[in-house]
Coordinates of C-alpha atoms and ligand atoms in Angstrom, one line a residue:
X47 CA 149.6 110.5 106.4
X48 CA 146.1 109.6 107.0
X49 CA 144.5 107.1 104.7
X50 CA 140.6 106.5 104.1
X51 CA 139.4 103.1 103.1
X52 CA 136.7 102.7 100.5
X53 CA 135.0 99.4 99.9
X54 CA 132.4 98.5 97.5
X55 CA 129.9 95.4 97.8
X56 CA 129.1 92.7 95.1
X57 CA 126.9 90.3 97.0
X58 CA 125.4 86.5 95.5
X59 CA 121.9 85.8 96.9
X60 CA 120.7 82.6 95.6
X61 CA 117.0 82.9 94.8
X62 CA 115.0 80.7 96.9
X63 CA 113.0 79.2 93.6
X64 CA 111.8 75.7 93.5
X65 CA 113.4 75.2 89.8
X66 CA 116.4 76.6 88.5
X67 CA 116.7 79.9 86.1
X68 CA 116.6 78.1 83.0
X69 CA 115.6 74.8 83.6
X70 CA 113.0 72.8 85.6
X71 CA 115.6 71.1 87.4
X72 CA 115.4 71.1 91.3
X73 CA 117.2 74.3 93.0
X74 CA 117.6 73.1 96.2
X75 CA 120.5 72.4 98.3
X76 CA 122.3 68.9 99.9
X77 CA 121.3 66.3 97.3
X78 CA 123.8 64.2 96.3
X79 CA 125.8 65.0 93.4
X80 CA 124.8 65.7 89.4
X81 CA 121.2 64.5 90.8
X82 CA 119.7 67.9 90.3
X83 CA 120.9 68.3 86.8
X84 CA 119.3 68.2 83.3
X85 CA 120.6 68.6 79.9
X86 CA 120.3 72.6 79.4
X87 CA 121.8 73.1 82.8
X88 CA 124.9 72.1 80.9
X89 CA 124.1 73.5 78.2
X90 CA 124.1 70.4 76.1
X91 CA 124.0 71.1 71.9
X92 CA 120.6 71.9 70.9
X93 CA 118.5 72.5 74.4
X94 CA 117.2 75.6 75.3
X95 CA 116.9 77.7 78.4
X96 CA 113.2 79.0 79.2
X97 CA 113.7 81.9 82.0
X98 CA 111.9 81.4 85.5
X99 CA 108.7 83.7 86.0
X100 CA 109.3 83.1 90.2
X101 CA 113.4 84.3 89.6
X102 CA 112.0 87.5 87.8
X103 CA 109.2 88.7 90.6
X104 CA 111.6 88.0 93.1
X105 CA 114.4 90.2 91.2
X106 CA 111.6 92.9 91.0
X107 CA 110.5 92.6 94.7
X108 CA 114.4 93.3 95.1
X109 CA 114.3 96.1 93.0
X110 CA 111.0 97.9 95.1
X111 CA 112.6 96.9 98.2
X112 CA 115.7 99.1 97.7
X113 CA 113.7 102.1 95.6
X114 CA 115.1 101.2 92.2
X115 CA 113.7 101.7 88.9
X116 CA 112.8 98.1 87.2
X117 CA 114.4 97.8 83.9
X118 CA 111.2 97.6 81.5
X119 CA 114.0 95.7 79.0
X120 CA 116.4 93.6 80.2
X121 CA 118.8 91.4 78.8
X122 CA 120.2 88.2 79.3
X123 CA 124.5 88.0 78.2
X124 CA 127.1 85.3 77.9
X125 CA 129.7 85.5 80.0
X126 CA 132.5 83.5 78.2
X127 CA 134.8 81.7 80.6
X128 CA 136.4 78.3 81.1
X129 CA 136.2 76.5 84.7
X130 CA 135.8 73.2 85.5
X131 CA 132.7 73.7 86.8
X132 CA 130.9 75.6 83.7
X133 CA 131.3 73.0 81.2
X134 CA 129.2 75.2 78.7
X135 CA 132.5 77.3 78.7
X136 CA 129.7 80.4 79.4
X137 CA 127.7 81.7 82.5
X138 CA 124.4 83.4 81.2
X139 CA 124.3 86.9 82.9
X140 CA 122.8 90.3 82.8
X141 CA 125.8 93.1 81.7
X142 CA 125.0 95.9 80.2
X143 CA 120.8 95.8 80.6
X144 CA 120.5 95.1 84.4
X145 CA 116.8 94.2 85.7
X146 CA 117.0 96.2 88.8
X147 CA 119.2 99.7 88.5
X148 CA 119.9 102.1 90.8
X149 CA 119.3 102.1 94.4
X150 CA 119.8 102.7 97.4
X151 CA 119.9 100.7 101.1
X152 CA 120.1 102.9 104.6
X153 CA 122.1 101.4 107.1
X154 CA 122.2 102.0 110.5
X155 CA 125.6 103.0 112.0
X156 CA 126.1 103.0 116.1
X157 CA 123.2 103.2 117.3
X158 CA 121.6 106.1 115.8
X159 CA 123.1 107.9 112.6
X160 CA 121.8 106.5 109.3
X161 CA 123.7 106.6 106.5
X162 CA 122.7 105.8 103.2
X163 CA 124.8 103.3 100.7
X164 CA 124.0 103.5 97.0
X165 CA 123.4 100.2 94.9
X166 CA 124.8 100.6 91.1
X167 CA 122.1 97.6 90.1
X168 CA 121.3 94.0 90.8
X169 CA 121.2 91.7 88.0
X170 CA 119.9 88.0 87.5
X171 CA 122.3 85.2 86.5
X172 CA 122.8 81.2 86.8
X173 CA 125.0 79.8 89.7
X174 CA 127.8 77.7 88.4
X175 CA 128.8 74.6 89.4
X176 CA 130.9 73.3 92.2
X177 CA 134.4 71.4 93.1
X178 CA 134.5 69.0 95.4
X179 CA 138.2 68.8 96.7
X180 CA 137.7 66.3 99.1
X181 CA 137.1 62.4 98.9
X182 CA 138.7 62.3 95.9
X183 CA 142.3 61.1 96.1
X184 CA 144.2 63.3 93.8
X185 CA 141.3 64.3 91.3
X186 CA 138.7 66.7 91.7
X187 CA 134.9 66.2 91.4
X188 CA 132.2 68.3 90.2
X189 CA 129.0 68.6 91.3
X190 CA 126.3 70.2 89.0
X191 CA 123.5 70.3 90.9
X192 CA 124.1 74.3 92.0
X193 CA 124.5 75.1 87.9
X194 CA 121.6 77.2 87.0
X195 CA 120.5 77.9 90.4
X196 CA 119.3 81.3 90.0
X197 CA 121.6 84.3 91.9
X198 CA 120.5 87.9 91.8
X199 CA 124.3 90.3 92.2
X200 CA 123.7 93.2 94.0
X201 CA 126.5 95.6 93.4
X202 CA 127.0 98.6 96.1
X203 CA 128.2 101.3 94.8
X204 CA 132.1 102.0 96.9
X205 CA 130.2 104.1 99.9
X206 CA 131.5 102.2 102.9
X207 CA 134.3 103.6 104.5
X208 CA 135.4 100.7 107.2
X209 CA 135.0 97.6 107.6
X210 CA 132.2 97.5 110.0
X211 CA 130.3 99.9 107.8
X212 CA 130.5 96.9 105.5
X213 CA 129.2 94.5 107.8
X214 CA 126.6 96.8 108.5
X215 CA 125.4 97.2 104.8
X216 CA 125.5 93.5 104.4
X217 CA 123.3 92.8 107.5
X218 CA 121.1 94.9 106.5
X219 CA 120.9 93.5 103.1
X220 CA 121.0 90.1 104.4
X221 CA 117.9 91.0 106.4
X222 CA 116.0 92.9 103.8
X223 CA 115.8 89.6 101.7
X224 CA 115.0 87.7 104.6
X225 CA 112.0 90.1 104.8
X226 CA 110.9 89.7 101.3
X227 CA 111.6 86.4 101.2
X228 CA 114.3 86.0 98.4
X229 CA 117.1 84.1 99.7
X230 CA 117.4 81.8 102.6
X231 CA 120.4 84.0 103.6
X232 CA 122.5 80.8 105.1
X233 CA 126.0 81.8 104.4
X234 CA 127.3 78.3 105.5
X235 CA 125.2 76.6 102.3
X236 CA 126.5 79.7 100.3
X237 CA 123.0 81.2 99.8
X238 CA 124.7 84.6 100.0
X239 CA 128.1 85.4 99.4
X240 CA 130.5 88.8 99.3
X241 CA 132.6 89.6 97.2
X242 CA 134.7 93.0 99.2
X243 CA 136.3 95.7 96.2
X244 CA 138.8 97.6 98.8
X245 CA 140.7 100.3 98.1
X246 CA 142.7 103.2 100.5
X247 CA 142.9 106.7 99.4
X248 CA 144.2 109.6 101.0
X249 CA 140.8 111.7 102.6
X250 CA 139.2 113.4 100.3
X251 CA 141.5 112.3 97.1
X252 CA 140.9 110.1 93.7
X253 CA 140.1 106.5 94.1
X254 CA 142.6 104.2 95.1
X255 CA 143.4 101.0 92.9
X256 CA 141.0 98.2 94.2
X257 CA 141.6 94.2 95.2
X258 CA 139.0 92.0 95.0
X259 CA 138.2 89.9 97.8
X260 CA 136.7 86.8 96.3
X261 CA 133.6 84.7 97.9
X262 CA 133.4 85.3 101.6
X263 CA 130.7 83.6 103.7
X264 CA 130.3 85.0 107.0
X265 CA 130.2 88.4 108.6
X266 CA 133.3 87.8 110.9
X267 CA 135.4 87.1 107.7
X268 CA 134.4 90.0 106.0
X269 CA 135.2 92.1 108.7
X270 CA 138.6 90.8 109.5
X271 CA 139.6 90.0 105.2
X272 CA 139.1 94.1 105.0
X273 CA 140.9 95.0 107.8
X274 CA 143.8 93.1 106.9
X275 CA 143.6 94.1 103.2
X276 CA 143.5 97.4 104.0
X277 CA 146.8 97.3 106.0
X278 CA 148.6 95.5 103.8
X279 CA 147.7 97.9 101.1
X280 CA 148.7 100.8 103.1
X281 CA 152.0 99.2 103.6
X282 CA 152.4 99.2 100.4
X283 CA 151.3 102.9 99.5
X284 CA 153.4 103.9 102.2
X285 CA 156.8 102.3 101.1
X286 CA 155.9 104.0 97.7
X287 CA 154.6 101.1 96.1
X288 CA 151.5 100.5 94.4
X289 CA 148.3 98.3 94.5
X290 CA 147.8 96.4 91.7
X291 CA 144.4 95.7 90.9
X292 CA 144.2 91.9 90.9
X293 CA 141.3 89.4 92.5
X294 CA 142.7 88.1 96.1
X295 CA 141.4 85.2 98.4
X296 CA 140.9 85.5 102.1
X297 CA 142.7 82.4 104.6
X298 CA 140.9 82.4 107.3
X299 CA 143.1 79.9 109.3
X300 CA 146.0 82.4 108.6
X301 CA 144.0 85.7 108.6
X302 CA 145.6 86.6 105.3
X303 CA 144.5 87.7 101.7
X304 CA 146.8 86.0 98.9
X305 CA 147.0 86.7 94.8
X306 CA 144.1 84.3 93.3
X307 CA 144.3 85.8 90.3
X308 CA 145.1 89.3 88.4
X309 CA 142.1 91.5 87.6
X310 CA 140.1 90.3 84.4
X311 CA 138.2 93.3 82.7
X312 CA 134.6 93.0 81.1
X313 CA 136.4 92.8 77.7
X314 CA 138.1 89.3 78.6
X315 CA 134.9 87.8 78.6
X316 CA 133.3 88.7 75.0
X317 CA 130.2 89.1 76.6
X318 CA 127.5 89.0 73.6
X319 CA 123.3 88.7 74.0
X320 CA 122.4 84.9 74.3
X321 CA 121.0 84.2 70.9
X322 CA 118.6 81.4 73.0
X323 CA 117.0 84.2 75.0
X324 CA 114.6 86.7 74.3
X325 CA 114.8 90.3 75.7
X326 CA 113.1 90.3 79.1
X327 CA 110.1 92.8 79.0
X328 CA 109.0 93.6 82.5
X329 CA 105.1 95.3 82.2
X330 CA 103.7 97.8 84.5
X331 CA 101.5 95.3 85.2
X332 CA 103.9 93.0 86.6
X333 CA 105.7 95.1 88.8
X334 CA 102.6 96.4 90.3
X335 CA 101.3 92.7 91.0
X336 CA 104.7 92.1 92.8
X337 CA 104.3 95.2 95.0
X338 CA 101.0 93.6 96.2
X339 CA 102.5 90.7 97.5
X340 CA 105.7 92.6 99.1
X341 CA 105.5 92.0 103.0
X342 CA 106.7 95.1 105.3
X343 CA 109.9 96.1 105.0
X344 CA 112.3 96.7 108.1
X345 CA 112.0 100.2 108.2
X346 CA 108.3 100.3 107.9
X347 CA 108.5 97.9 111.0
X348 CA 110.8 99.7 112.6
X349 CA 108.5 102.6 112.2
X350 CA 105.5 101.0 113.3
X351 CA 107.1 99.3 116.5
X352 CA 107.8 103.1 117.8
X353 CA 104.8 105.0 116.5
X354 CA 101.8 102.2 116.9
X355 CA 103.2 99.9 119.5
X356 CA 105.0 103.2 122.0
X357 CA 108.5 101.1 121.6
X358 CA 111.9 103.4 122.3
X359 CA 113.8 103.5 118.9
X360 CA 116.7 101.6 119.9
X361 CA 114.6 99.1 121.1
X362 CA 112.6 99.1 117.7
X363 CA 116.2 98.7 115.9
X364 CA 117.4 95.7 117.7
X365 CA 113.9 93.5 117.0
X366 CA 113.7 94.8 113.6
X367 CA 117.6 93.7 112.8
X368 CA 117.0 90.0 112.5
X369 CA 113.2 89.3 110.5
X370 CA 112.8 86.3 113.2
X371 CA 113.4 88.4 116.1
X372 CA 111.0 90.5 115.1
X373 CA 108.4 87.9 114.1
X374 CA 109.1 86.2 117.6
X375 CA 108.5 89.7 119.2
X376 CA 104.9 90.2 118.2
X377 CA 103.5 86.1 119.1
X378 CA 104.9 87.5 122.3
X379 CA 102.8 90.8 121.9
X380 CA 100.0 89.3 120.7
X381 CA 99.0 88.1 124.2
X382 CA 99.6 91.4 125.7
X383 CA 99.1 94.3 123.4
X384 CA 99.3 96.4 125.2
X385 CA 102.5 96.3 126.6
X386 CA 104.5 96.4 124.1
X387 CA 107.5 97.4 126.0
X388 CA 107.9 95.9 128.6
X389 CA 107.4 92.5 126.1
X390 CA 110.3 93.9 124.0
X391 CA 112.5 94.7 127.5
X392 CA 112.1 90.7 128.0
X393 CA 112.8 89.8 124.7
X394 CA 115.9 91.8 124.1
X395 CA 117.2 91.4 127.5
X396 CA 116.2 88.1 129.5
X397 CA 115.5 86.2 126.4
X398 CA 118.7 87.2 124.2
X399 CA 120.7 87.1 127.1
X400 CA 119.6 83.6 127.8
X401 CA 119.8 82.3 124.4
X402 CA 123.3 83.2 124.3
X403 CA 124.5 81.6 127.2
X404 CA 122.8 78.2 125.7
X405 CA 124.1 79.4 122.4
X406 CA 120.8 79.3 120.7
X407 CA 119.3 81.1 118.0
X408 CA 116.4 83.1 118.6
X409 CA 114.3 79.8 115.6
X410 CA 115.5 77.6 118.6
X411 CA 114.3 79.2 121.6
X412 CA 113.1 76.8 123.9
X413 CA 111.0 79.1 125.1
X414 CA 107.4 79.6 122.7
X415 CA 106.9 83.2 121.9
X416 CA 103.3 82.9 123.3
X417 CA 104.8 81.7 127.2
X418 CA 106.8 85.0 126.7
X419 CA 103.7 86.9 126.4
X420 CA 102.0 84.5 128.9
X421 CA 104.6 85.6 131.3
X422 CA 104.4 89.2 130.9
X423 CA 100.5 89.0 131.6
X424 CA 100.9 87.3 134.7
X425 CA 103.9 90.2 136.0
X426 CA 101.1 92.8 134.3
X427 CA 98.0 91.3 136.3
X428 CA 100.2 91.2 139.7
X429 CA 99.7 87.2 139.9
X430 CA 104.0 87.3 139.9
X431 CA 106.4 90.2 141.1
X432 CA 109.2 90.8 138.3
X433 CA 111.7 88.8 140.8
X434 CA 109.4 85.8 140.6
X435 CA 109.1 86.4 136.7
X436 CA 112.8 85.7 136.4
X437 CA 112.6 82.6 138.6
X438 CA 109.9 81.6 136.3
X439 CA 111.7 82.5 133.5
X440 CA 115.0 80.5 134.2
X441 CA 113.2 77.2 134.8
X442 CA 110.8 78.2 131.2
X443 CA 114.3 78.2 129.5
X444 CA 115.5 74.6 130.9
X445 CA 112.2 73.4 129.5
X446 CA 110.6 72.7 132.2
X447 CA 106.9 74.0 131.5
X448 CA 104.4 77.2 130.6
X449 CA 104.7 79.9 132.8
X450 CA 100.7 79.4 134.4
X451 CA 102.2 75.6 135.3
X452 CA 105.2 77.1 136.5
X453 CA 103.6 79.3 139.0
X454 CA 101.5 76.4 140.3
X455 CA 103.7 74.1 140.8
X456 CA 105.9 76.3 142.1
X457 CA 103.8 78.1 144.3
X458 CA 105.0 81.1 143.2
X459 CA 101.4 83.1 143.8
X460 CA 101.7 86.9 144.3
X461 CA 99.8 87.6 148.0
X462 CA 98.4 91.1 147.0
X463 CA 94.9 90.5 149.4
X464 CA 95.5 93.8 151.2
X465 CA 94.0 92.0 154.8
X466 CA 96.6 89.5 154.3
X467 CA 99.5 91.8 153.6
X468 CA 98.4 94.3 156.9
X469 CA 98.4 91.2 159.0
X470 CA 101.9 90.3 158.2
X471 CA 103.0 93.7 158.9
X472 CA 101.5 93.6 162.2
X473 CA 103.1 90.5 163.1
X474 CA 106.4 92.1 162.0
X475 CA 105.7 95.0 164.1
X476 CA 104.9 93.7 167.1
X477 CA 108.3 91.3 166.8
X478 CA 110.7 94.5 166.1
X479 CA 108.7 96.7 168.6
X480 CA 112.5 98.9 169.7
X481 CA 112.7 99.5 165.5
X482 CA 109.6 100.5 165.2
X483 CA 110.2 103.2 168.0
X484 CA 113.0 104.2 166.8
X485 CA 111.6 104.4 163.5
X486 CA 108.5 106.3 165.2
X487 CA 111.0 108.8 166.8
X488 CA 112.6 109.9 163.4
X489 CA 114.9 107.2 162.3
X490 CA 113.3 106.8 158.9
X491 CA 116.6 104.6 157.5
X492 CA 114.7 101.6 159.8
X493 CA 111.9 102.2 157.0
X494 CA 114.2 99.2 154.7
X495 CA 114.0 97.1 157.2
X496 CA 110.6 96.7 157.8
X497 CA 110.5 96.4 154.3
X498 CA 112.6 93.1 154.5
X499 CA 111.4 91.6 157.2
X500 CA 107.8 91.6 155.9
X501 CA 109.1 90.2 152.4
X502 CA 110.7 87.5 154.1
X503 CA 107.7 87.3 156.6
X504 CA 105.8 86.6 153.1
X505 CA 108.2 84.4 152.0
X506 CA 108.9 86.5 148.9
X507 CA 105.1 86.9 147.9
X508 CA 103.7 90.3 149.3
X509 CA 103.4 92.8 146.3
X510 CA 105.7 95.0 146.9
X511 CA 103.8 98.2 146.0
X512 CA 101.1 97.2 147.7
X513 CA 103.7 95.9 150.5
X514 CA 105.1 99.7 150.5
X515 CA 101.9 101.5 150.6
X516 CA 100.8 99.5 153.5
X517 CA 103.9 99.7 155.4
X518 CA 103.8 104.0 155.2
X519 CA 100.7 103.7 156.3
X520 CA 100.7 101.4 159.2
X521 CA 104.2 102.5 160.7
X522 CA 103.4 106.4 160.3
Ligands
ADP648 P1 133.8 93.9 88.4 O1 132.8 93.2 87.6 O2 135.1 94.1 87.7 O3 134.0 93.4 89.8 P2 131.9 96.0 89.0 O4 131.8 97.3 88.4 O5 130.8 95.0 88.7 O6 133.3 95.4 88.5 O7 132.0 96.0 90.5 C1 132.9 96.8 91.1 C2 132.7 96.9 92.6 O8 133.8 97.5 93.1 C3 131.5 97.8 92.9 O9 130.9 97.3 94.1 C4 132.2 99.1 93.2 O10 131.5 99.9 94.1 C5 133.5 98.7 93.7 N1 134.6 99.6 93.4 C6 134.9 100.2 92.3 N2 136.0 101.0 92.4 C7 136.4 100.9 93.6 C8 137.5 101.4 94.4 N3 138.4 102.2 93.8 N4 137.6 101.0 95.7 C9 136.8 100.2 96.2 N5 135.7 99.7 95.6 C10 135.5 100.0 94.3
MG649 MG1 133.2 91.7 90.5

């Protein structure tokens, strides 16, 4: 029997807001515990939470980014639940009025076929708290300062059919709100965090019960918690079992997913309006301000790197997949403009390529974007050959200068002073003068060789165009 796996995303971006969603408190990450903590962050008796202007624009810049219709009411719900680090007893969410409804994300699957996942909505909510497990002997800490940082859940609808699919849709939503500038995306700090629905079905049949996989942080994890999940419920199906719907945790040191929990529904959690919080009305106004200030998106990039710059798609696809790969790409082009390609051949090639042997991420290059270009200009003016480029190139990466010092010091100089080259070639012929009959006499193989013996007669530096050219005229 052949089974079809179904997953469905819930991803938690933390907004990248100074203050928190309700509170003036400090949002941001590392201080030291309960420093970034007031009294309505707890939700103390008798405070009450004012709602973030910065939290909402940046839901709404969400919400154009992915084509979905802004809520022009929203509202703000308790979620009623009792963990050690929500000592309010309630998490204040959006339920049943979401800000952002439904949209819709194209990923980009091998290569070239795009396929389109749908997002139910996104809603706003407060982070809660956080154990701390550690350093405690026997007890358990809690740290406060992440309560009431804002989070924005974006909930896929269940469109991905493998577990790469899903990595897909989440690095291209991980990108997209690098683009606008929502979320940090660092999955380490927890700035952006998956929760993975998966269910099997036979092709073509009624959805399959679903397991939660709770909270995982990197791309590799999701990949590999799926895959497993999906085998083991498989297994199960297939001794005539069944899946029960329940929330699971993924060990990553035993690549396994174990029962956390079973399955709470919406009703567990008496959700009800916060009396402290008015309705949010989003104007026209409003959203039309935000759309002002959203950046290009990734496929508007993409677009413009192939029709204004002349870059091949695939090219396009790979700069565009990573906002500072792109961003590094055009300081690079900005010195040479117009050679867009050959700029992007060096960035996706040489400079990945070389960034992942010194496993370094494209923010760390030691090489500027700007010596990139600088580089490129020289190979484009013919005061380098590509083969001195690389040279150039390898010693720009150990940090050992710009690329005009480089050539300097290294005397690596392009000799493309036609007079010069001819004399060179004359030399050569009159020290190979039985080649050059035999060559004369139809042997046109010998042509190479002549070739090789001028480069090395130039010590590397004759332009080998102008090299060629020269040589089929002088030995013909
Ligand atoms: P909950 O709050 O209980 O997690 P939601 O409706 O908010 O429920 O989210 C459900 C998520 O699970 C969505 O991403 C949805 O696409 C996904 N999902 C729903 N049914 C299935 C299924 N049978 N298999 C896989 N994913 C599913
Ligand atoms: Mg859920």
């Amino acid at each position: 029997m052949t089974w079809e796996t179904v997953i469905g995303l819930e991803v938690h971006a933390q907004l990248n807001t100074k203050s928190k969603i309700f509170s003036g408190s400090s949002a941001a990450f590392g201080a030291a515990p309960n420093t970034h903590v007031c009294a309505i962050d707890i939700g103390a008796p008798g405070v009450l939470p004012v709602l973030n202007k910065a939290a909402v624009e940046k839901a709404i810049m969400l919400g154009l980014a992915i084509n979905a219709p802004i809520a022009e009411r929203s509202v703000f719900a308790r979620k009623n639940y009792f963990y050690p680090d929500l000592p309010k007893g309630y998490q204040i969410s959006q339920f049943e009025l979401p800000i952002v409804q439904q949209g819709h994300l194209d990923i980009t699957l091998d290569g070239n076929t795009i396929k389109r996942i749908g997002i139910t909505r996104a809603h706003l909510e407060e982070d809660a708290g956080k154990s701390l497990h550690e350093d405690f002997q026997g007890c358990t800490g809690i740290d406060l300062n992440r309560a009431g940082v804002p989070l924005l859940e974006i909930v896929s609808e269940p469109d991905m059919r493998s577990a790469k699919e899903a990595v897909a849709y989440l690095k291209t939503l991980h990108n997209l709100l690098r683009y606008i500038d929502i979320c940090d995306g660092n999955m380490q700090e927890g700035s952006f965090r998956c929760d993975a629905n998966v269910s099997v079905r036979k092709v073509g049949g009624e959805l399959g019960t679903r397991a939660e996989i709770k909270n995982l942080n990197s791309f590799r994890f999701v990949e590999r918690a799926i895959d497993f999940e999906v085998q083991r419920q498989i297994e199960i199906l297939e001794k005539g079992g069944k899946v029960n719907q329940e929330t699971r945790l993924y060990d990553a040191d035993l690549n396994e997913t174990r029962t956390l929990r079973t399955k709470e529904n919406a009703n567990d959690y008496r959700y009800f309006p916060d009396p402290d919080l008015l309705p949010l009305h989003v104007s026209a106004h409003m959203i039309a301000e935000v759309k002002k200030s959203l950046p290009e998106l990734p496929n508007q990039k993409r677009e413009r790197f192939v029709t204004a710059c002349g870059l091949n798609p695939d090219s396009a696809v790979t700069l565009v997949g990573q906002k500072a790969l792109a961003d590094y790409f055009e300081a690079a082009l900005s010195v040479v403009p117009e050679h867009a390609q050959i700029t992007a051949n060096w960035v996706i090639g040489d400079l990945l390529g070389a960034l992942n042997k010194m496993n370094l991420t494209i923010e760390e290059s030691p090489v500027p974007a700007r010596d990139l270009g600088t580089l490129v200009a020289r190979i484009q003016d013919n005061t380098i050959s590509s083969k001195m480029a690389k040279t150039i190139f390898e010693s720009m990466c150990a940090g050992e200068g710009s690329p005009d010092d480089l050539i300097a010091s290294k005397g690596l100089k392009q000799m493309t002073d036609t007079s010069a080259i001819e004399a060179i070639i004359d030399e050569v012929m009159a020290q190979f003068p039985g080649q050059l009959a035999e060559y004369r006499s139809g042997k046109d193989k010998l042509f190479g060789f002549f070739v090789g013996q001028s480069m090395k007669a130039s010590k590397g530096t004759a332009n080998p165009e102008q090299l060629n050219e020269l040589l089929k005229k002088k030995l013909g």
